[in-house]
């Protein structure tokens, strides 16, 4: 069986061109096709090399080139040398340019950067879920940010918000009856953020929470004396850690998150 050689050419890594080529080949059951990826094509010399190889092998070319001059050169030379070549990216970009009434960036590899950003975000969200509420202290050693605070100081919502900004966040509840994990005292204190809140505000939040669950709002969980003891214990632990403290009493999650991000960026 004759082997059909297909050069997959790109000014980036060539994943898009190869995926499209393989999808098309799959429709021709039993055909013998050999793919040769030729990535990071940057200039006319690279194009000439590919054209020479394709001409010598009687091969075909499938290409994704975003730079207009390089793309046009490939198109003209392939036609002139009677080499079968398919431009995967050009026609779509031309159509989008007409319809968007906007010139493209013409920068190779942007989709890969977007994919990497997306997967980093997914990884951070999964991390926040896995190490929420002190479930596994080992997460403290891997986290970019560790949040500590008593119950209902927005540790979980903050962890998720920061995860969507690609930060790996673990959080630890501070409860007088439970010693914090040992790992908390081994980390760099600059990665730890303590969330403080006024007892009166926390009392209101906890009472509303109990009522929403159909429970008595006079339970010990919302008792002001109990809350004050919790806050004293929080002060003791945060002082021992030497961590930065943020008062979240009258702050929205987004506002607190921005303060944390600014702090982390300055620290870096």
CSV table of C-alpha atoms in Angstrom, one decimal:
chain,number,residue,atom,x,y,z
A,1,UNK,CA,0.0,0.0,0.0
A,2,UNK,CA,1.3,3.4,-0.9
A,3,UNK,CA,2.2,5.6,2.1
A,4,UNK,CA,0.9,9.1,1.8
A,5,UNK,CA,3.2,11.6,3.6
A,6,UNK,CA,1.5,14.6,5.1
A,7,UNK,CA,3.5,17.5,6.5
A,8,UNK,CA,1.8,19.2,9.4
A,9,UNK,CA,3.2,22.7,9.6
A,10,UNK,CA,2.6,25.3,12.2
A,11,UNK,CA,4.1,28.5,13.7
A,12,UNK,CA,3.3,27.0,17.1
A,13,UNK,CA,3.5,23.4,18.3
A,14,UNK,CA,1.2,22.1,15.6
A,15,UNK,CA,-1.4,20.4,17.8
A,16,UNK,CA,-4.4,22.1,16.0
A,17,UNK,CA,-3.2,21.2,12.5
A,18,UNK,CA,-2.4,17.6,13.6
A,19,UNK,CA,-5.8,17.1,15.3
A,20,UNK,CA,-7.7,18.3,12.2
A,21,UNK,CA,-5.5,16.2,9.9
A,22,UNK,CA,-6.1,13.1,12.0
A,23,UNK,CA,-9.8,13.7,12.1
A,24,UNK,CA,-9.9,13.9,8.3
A,25,UNK,CA,-7.7,10.8,7.9
A,26,UNK,CA,-10.1,8.8,10.2
A,27,UNK,CA,-12.7,9.2,7.5
A,28,UNK,CA,-10.6,7.2,5.0
A,29,UNK,CA,-10.5,3.8,6.6
A,30,UNK,CA,-7.5,1.7,5.5
A,31,UNK,CA,-5.5,4.6,4.1
A,32,UNK,CA,-1.8,4.6,4.9
A,33,UNK,CA,-0.9,8.1,6.0
A,34,UNK,CA,2.3,9.2,7.6
A,35,UNK,CA,2.2,12.5,9.5
A,36,UNK,CA,5.4,14.5,9.9
A,37,UNK,CA,4.9,17.5,12.2
A,38,UNK,CA,7.0,20.6,11.4
A,39,UNK,CA,6.4,23.1,14.3
A,40,UNK,CA,7.6,26.6,15.1
A,41,UNK,CA,7.9,27.8,11.5
A,42,UNK,CA,9.1,31.4,11.8
A,43,UNK,CA,10.3,32.5,8.4
A,44,UNK,CA,10.5,32.0,4.6
A,45,UNK,CA,13.5,29.6,5.0
A,46,UNK,CA,11.5,27.2,7.1
A,47,UNK,CA,8.7,27.3,4.5
A,48,UNK,CA,11.2,26.5,1.7
A,49,UNK,CA,12.5,23.5,3.7
A,50,UNK,CA,9.1,22.0,4.1
A,51,UNK,CA,8.2,22.6,0.5
A,52,UNK,CA,11.4,20.9,-0.7
A,53,UNK,CA,10.7,17.9,1.5
A,54,UNK,CA,7.0,17.7,0.4
A,55,UNK,CA,8.0,18.0,-3.3
A,56,UNK,CA,10.7,15.3,-2.9
A,57,UNK,CA,8.2,12.9,-1.1
A,58,UNK,CA,5.3,13.8,-3.3
A,59,UNK,CA,3.6,14.6,0.0
A,60,UNK,CA,0.9,17.0,1.1
A,61,UNK,CA,0.9,19.9,3.5
A,62,UNK,CA,-1.6,20.9,6.1
A,63,UNK,CA,-0.7,24.2,7.8
A,64,UNK,CA,-1.8,26.6,10.5
A,65,UNK,CA,0.1,29.8,10.1
A,66,UNK,CA,-1.3,33.0,11.6
A,67,UNK,CA,1.3,35.5,10.3
A,68,UNK,CA,-0.2,36.8,7.0
A,69,UNK,CA,3.0,37.1,5.0
A,70,UNK,CA,4.2,33.6,5.9
A,71,UNK,CA,0.8,32.1,5.2
A,72,UNK,CA,0.5,33.8,1.9
A,73,UNK,CA,4.0,32.7,0.9
A,74,UNK,CA,3.1,29.1,1.7
A,75,UNK,CA,0.0,29.3,-0.4
A,76,UNK,CA,1.7,30.9,-3.4
A,77,UNK,CA,4.7,28.6,-3.4
A,78,UNK,CA,2.6,25.4,-2.9
A,79,UNK,CA,0.5,26.4,-5.9
A,80,UNK,CA,3.5,27.2,-8.0
A,81,UNK,CA,5.2,24.0,-7.2
A,82,UNK,CA,2.0,22.0,-7.6
A,83,UNK,CA,2.1,20.7,-4.0
A,84,UNK,CA,-1.3,19.9,-2.4
A,85,UNK,CA,-1.5,22.2,0.6
A,86,UNK,CA,-4.5,23.0,2.9
A,87,UNK,CA,-4.6,26.2,4.9
A,88,UNK,CA,-6.6,25.3,8.1
A,89,UNK,CA,-6.4,28.7,9.9
A,90,UNK,CA,-6.4,31.3,7.1
A,91,UNK,CA,-10.0,31.1,5.8
A,92,UNK,CA,-11.5,31.1,9.3
A,93,UNK,CA,-9.3,34.1,10.3
A,94,UNK,CA,-10.2,36.0,7.2
A,95,UNK,CA,-14.0,35.4,7.8
A,96,UNK,CA,-13.7,36.5,11.4
A,97,UNK,CA,-11.8,39.6,10.5
A,98,UNK,CA,-14.6,40.6,8.1
A,99,UNK,CA,-17.4,39.8,10.5
A,100,UNK,CA,-15.7,41.2,13.7
A,101,UNK,CA,-14.5,44.2,11.7
A,102,UNK,CA,-11.3,43.9,13.7
A,103,UNK,CA,-7.7,42.9,12.8
A,104,UNK,CA,-6.4,39.7,14.3
A,105,UNK,CA,-3.4,39.7,16.7
A,106,UNK,CA,-1.4,37.4,14.4
A,107,UNK,CA,0.5,35.9,17.4
A,108,UNK,CA,1.3,32.2,17.2
A,109,UNK,CA,0.5,29.9,20.2
A,110,UNK,CA,-2.3,32.0,21.8
A,111,UNK,CA,-4.7,29.1,22.0
A,112,UNK,CA,-2.1,27.0,23.9
A,113,UNK,CA,-1.7,29.9,26.4
A,114,UNK,CA,-5.5,30.0,26.9
A,115,UNK,CA,-5.6,26.2,27.4
A,116,UNK,CA,-2.8,26.4,30.0
A,117,UNK,CA,-4.6,29.2,31.8
A,118,UNK,CA,-7.9,27.2,31.8
A,119,UNK,CA,-6.3,24.0,33.2
A,120,UNK,CA,-4.5,26.0,35.9
A,121,UNK,CA,-7.8,27.4,37.0
A,122,UNK,CA,-9.4,23.9,37.1
A,123,UNK,CA,-6.5,22.6,39.1
A,124,UNK,CA,-6.8,25.4,41.6
A,125,UNK,CA,-10.6,24.9,42.0
A,126,UNK,CA,-10.1,21.2,42.6
A,127,UNK,CA,-7.3,22.0,45.1
A,128,UNK,CA,-9.6,24.4,47.0
A,129,UNK,CA,-12.4,21.7,47.2
A,130,UNK,CA,-9.9,19.0,48.3
A,131,UNK,CA,-8.3,21.1,51.1
A,132,UNK,CA,-11.4,23.0,52.2
A,133,UNK,CA,-12.2,23.3,55.9
A,134,UNK,CA,-8.9,21.6,57.1
A,135,UNK,CA,-9.8,18.2,55.6
A,136,UNK,CA,-6.3,17.3,54.8
A,137,UNK,CA,-3.4,19.2,56.5
A,138,UNK,CA,-1.0,18.0,53.9
A,139,UNK,CA,-2.6,20.6,51.5
A,140,UNK,CA,-1.1,23.4,53.7
A,141,UNK,CA,2.3,22.5,52.5
A,142,UNK,CA,1.3,22.8,48.8
A,143,UNK,CA,-0.9,25.8,49.0
A,144,UNK,CA,-0.1,29.3,47.6
A,145,UNK,CA,-2.4,30.8,50.2
A,146,UNK,CA,-3.7,29.5,53.6
A,147,UNK,CA,-6.8,31.1,55.1
A,148,UNK,CA,-7.6,30.7,58.8
A,149,UNK,CA,-10.6,32.0,60.7
A,150,UNK,CA,-13.5,31.0,62.9
A,151,UNK,CA,-16.6,29.6,61.4
A,152,UNK,CA,-18.6,31.9,59.0
A,153,UNK,CA,-15.7,34.2,58.1
A,154,UNK,CA,-16.1,33.4,54.3
A,155,UNK,CA,-13.1,31.0,54.2
A,156,UNK,CA,-14.7,28.7,51.6
A,157,UNK,CA,-16.2,31.4,49.3
A,158,UNK,CA,-12.8,33.2,49.4
A,159,UNK,CA,-11.0,30.0,48.6
A,160,UNK,CA,-13.1,29.4,45.5
A,161,UNK,CA,-12.9,33.0,44.4
A,162,UNK,CA,-9.1,32.9,44.6
A,163,UNK,CA,-9.0,29.6,42.9
A,164,UNK,CA,-10.7,31.1,39.9
A,165,UNK,CA,-7.7,33.5,39.9
A,166,UNK,CA,-5.5,30.4,39.7
A,167,UNK,CA,-4.3,30.5,43.3
A,168,UNK,CA,-4.2,27.1,45.2
A,169,UNK,CA,-5.9,27.8,48.5
A,170,UNK,CA,-6.4,25.7,51.6
A,171,UNK,CA,-8.3,26.9,54.6
A,172,UNK,CA,-8.3,25.9,58.3
A,173,UNK,CA,-11.2,26.5,60.8
A,174,UNK,CA,-10.0,27.8,64.1
A,175,UNK,CA,-12.0,26.2,66.9
A,176,UNK,CA,-11.0,26.4,70.6
A,177,UNK,CA,-11.7,22.7,71.3
A,178,UNK,CA,-9.5,21.6,68.4
A,179,UNK,CA,-5.8,22.2,68.1
A,180,UNK,CA,-4.7,23.5,64.6
A,181,UNK,CA,-2.8,21.0,62.5
A,182,UNK,CA,1.0,20.9,63.1
A,183,UNK,CA,1.6,21.7,59.4
A,184,UNK,CA,0.1,25.2,60.0
A,185,UNK,CA,3.1,26.1,62.2
A,186,UNK,CA,5.7,24.9,59.7
A,187,UNK,CA,4.7,27.0,56.7
A,188,UNK,CA,6.0,30.4,55.7
A,189,UNK,CA,3.7,32.8,57.6
A,190,UNK,CA,3.6,35.1,54.6
A,191,UNK,CA,1.4,32.6,52.9
A,192,UNK,CA,-1.1,32.6,55.7
A,193,UNK,CA,-4.0,35.0,56.0
A,194,UNK,CA,-6.1,35.4,59.1
A,195,UNK,CA,-9.7,36.4,58.7
A,196,UNK,CA,-11.0,38.5,61.6
A,197,UNK,CA,-14.6,39.7,62.1
A,198,UNK,CA,-16.3,41.7,64.9
A,199,UNK,CA,-18.2,39.5,67.4
A,200,UNK,CA,-21.4,41.4,66.8
A,201,UNK,CA,-21.3,40.9,63.1
A,202,UNK,CA,-20.5,37.2,63.5
A,203,UNK,CA,-23.3,36.8,65.9
A,204,UNK,CA,-25.7,38.3,63.4
A,205,UNK,CA,-24.4,36.0,60.6
A,206,UNK,CA,-24.6,32.9,62.7
A,207,UNK,CA,-28.1,33.6,63.9
A,208,UNK,CA,-29.2,34.1,60.3
A,209,UNK,CA,-27.5,30.9,59.4
A,210,UNK,CA,-29.3,28.9,62.1
A,211,UNK,CA,-32.7,30.4,61.2
A,212,UNK,CA,-32.1,29.5,57.5
A,213,UNK,CA,-31.6,25.9,58.6
A,214,UNK,CA,-34.8,25.9,60.7
A,215,UNK,CA,-32.8,25.8,64.0
A,216,UNK,CA,-33.0,27.9,67.2
A,217,UNK,CA,-31.0,31.1,66.7
A,218,UNK,CA,-30.2,31.1,70.5
A,219,UNK,CA,-28.0,28.0,70.1
A,220,UNK,CA,-24.5,28.1,71.6
A,221,UNK,CA,-23.1,28.5,68.0
A,222,UNK,CA,-24.5,32.0,67.9
A,223,UNK,CA,-24.0,32.9,71.6
A,224,UNK,CA,-22.0,36.1,71.8
A,225,UNK,CA,-19.9,34.9,74.8
A,226,UNK,CA,-19.0,31.8,72.9
A,227,UNK,CA,-18.1,33.9,69.8
A,228,UNK,CA,-15.9,36.2,71.9
A,229,UNK,CA,-14.0,33.1,73.3
A,230,UNK,CA,-13.5,31.9,69.7
A,231,UNK,CA,-12.1,35.3,68.7
A,232,UNK,CA,-9.7,35.3,71.6
A,233,UNK,CA,-8.5,31.9,70.6
A,234,UNK,CA,-8.1,33.1,67.0
A,235,UNK,CA,-6.1,36.0,68.2
A,236,UNK,CA,-3.8,33.7,70.1
A,237,UNK,CA,-3.2,31.3,67.1
A,238,UNK,CA,-2.7,34.1,64.6
A,239,UNK,CA,-0.2,35.9,66.9
A,240,UNK,CA,1.7,32.6,67.3
A,241,UNK,CA,1.7,32.2,63.5
A,242,UNK,CA,2.7,35.8,62.8
A,243,UNK,CA,0.3,35.9,59.9
A,244,UNK,CA,-1.3,38.9,58.2
A,245,UNK,CA,-4.8,39.7,59.5
A,246,UNK,CA,-7.6,41.1,57.4
A,247,UNK,CA,-10.8,42.4,59.0
A,248,UNK,CA,-13.7,41.1,56.9
A,249,UNK,CA,-16.4,42.6,59.1
A,250,UNK,CA,-17.9,44.8,56.4
A,251,UNK,CA,-16.2,43.5,53.3
A,252,UNK,CA,-17.6,41.5,50.4
A,253,UNK,CA,-15.8,38.4,49.3
A,254,UNK,CA,-14.5,40.1,46.2
A,255,UNK,CA,-13.1,43.0,48.2
A,256,UNK,CA,-11.3,40.7,50.6
A,257,UNK,CA,-10.0,38.6,47.7
A,258,UNK,CA,-8.5,41.7,46.0
A,259,UNK,CA,-6.7,42.7,49.2
A,260,UNK,CA,-5.2,39.2,49.5
A,261,UNK,CA,-4.2,39.2,45.8
A,262,UNK,CA,-2.5,42.6,46.2
A,263,UNK,CA,-0.7,41.4,49.3
A,264,UNK,CA,0.5,38.2,47.6
A,265,UNK,CA,1.7,40.0,44.5
A,266,UNK,CA,3.7,42.5,46.6
A,267,UNK,CA,5.2,39.6,48.5
A,268,UNK,CA,6.3,37.9,45.3
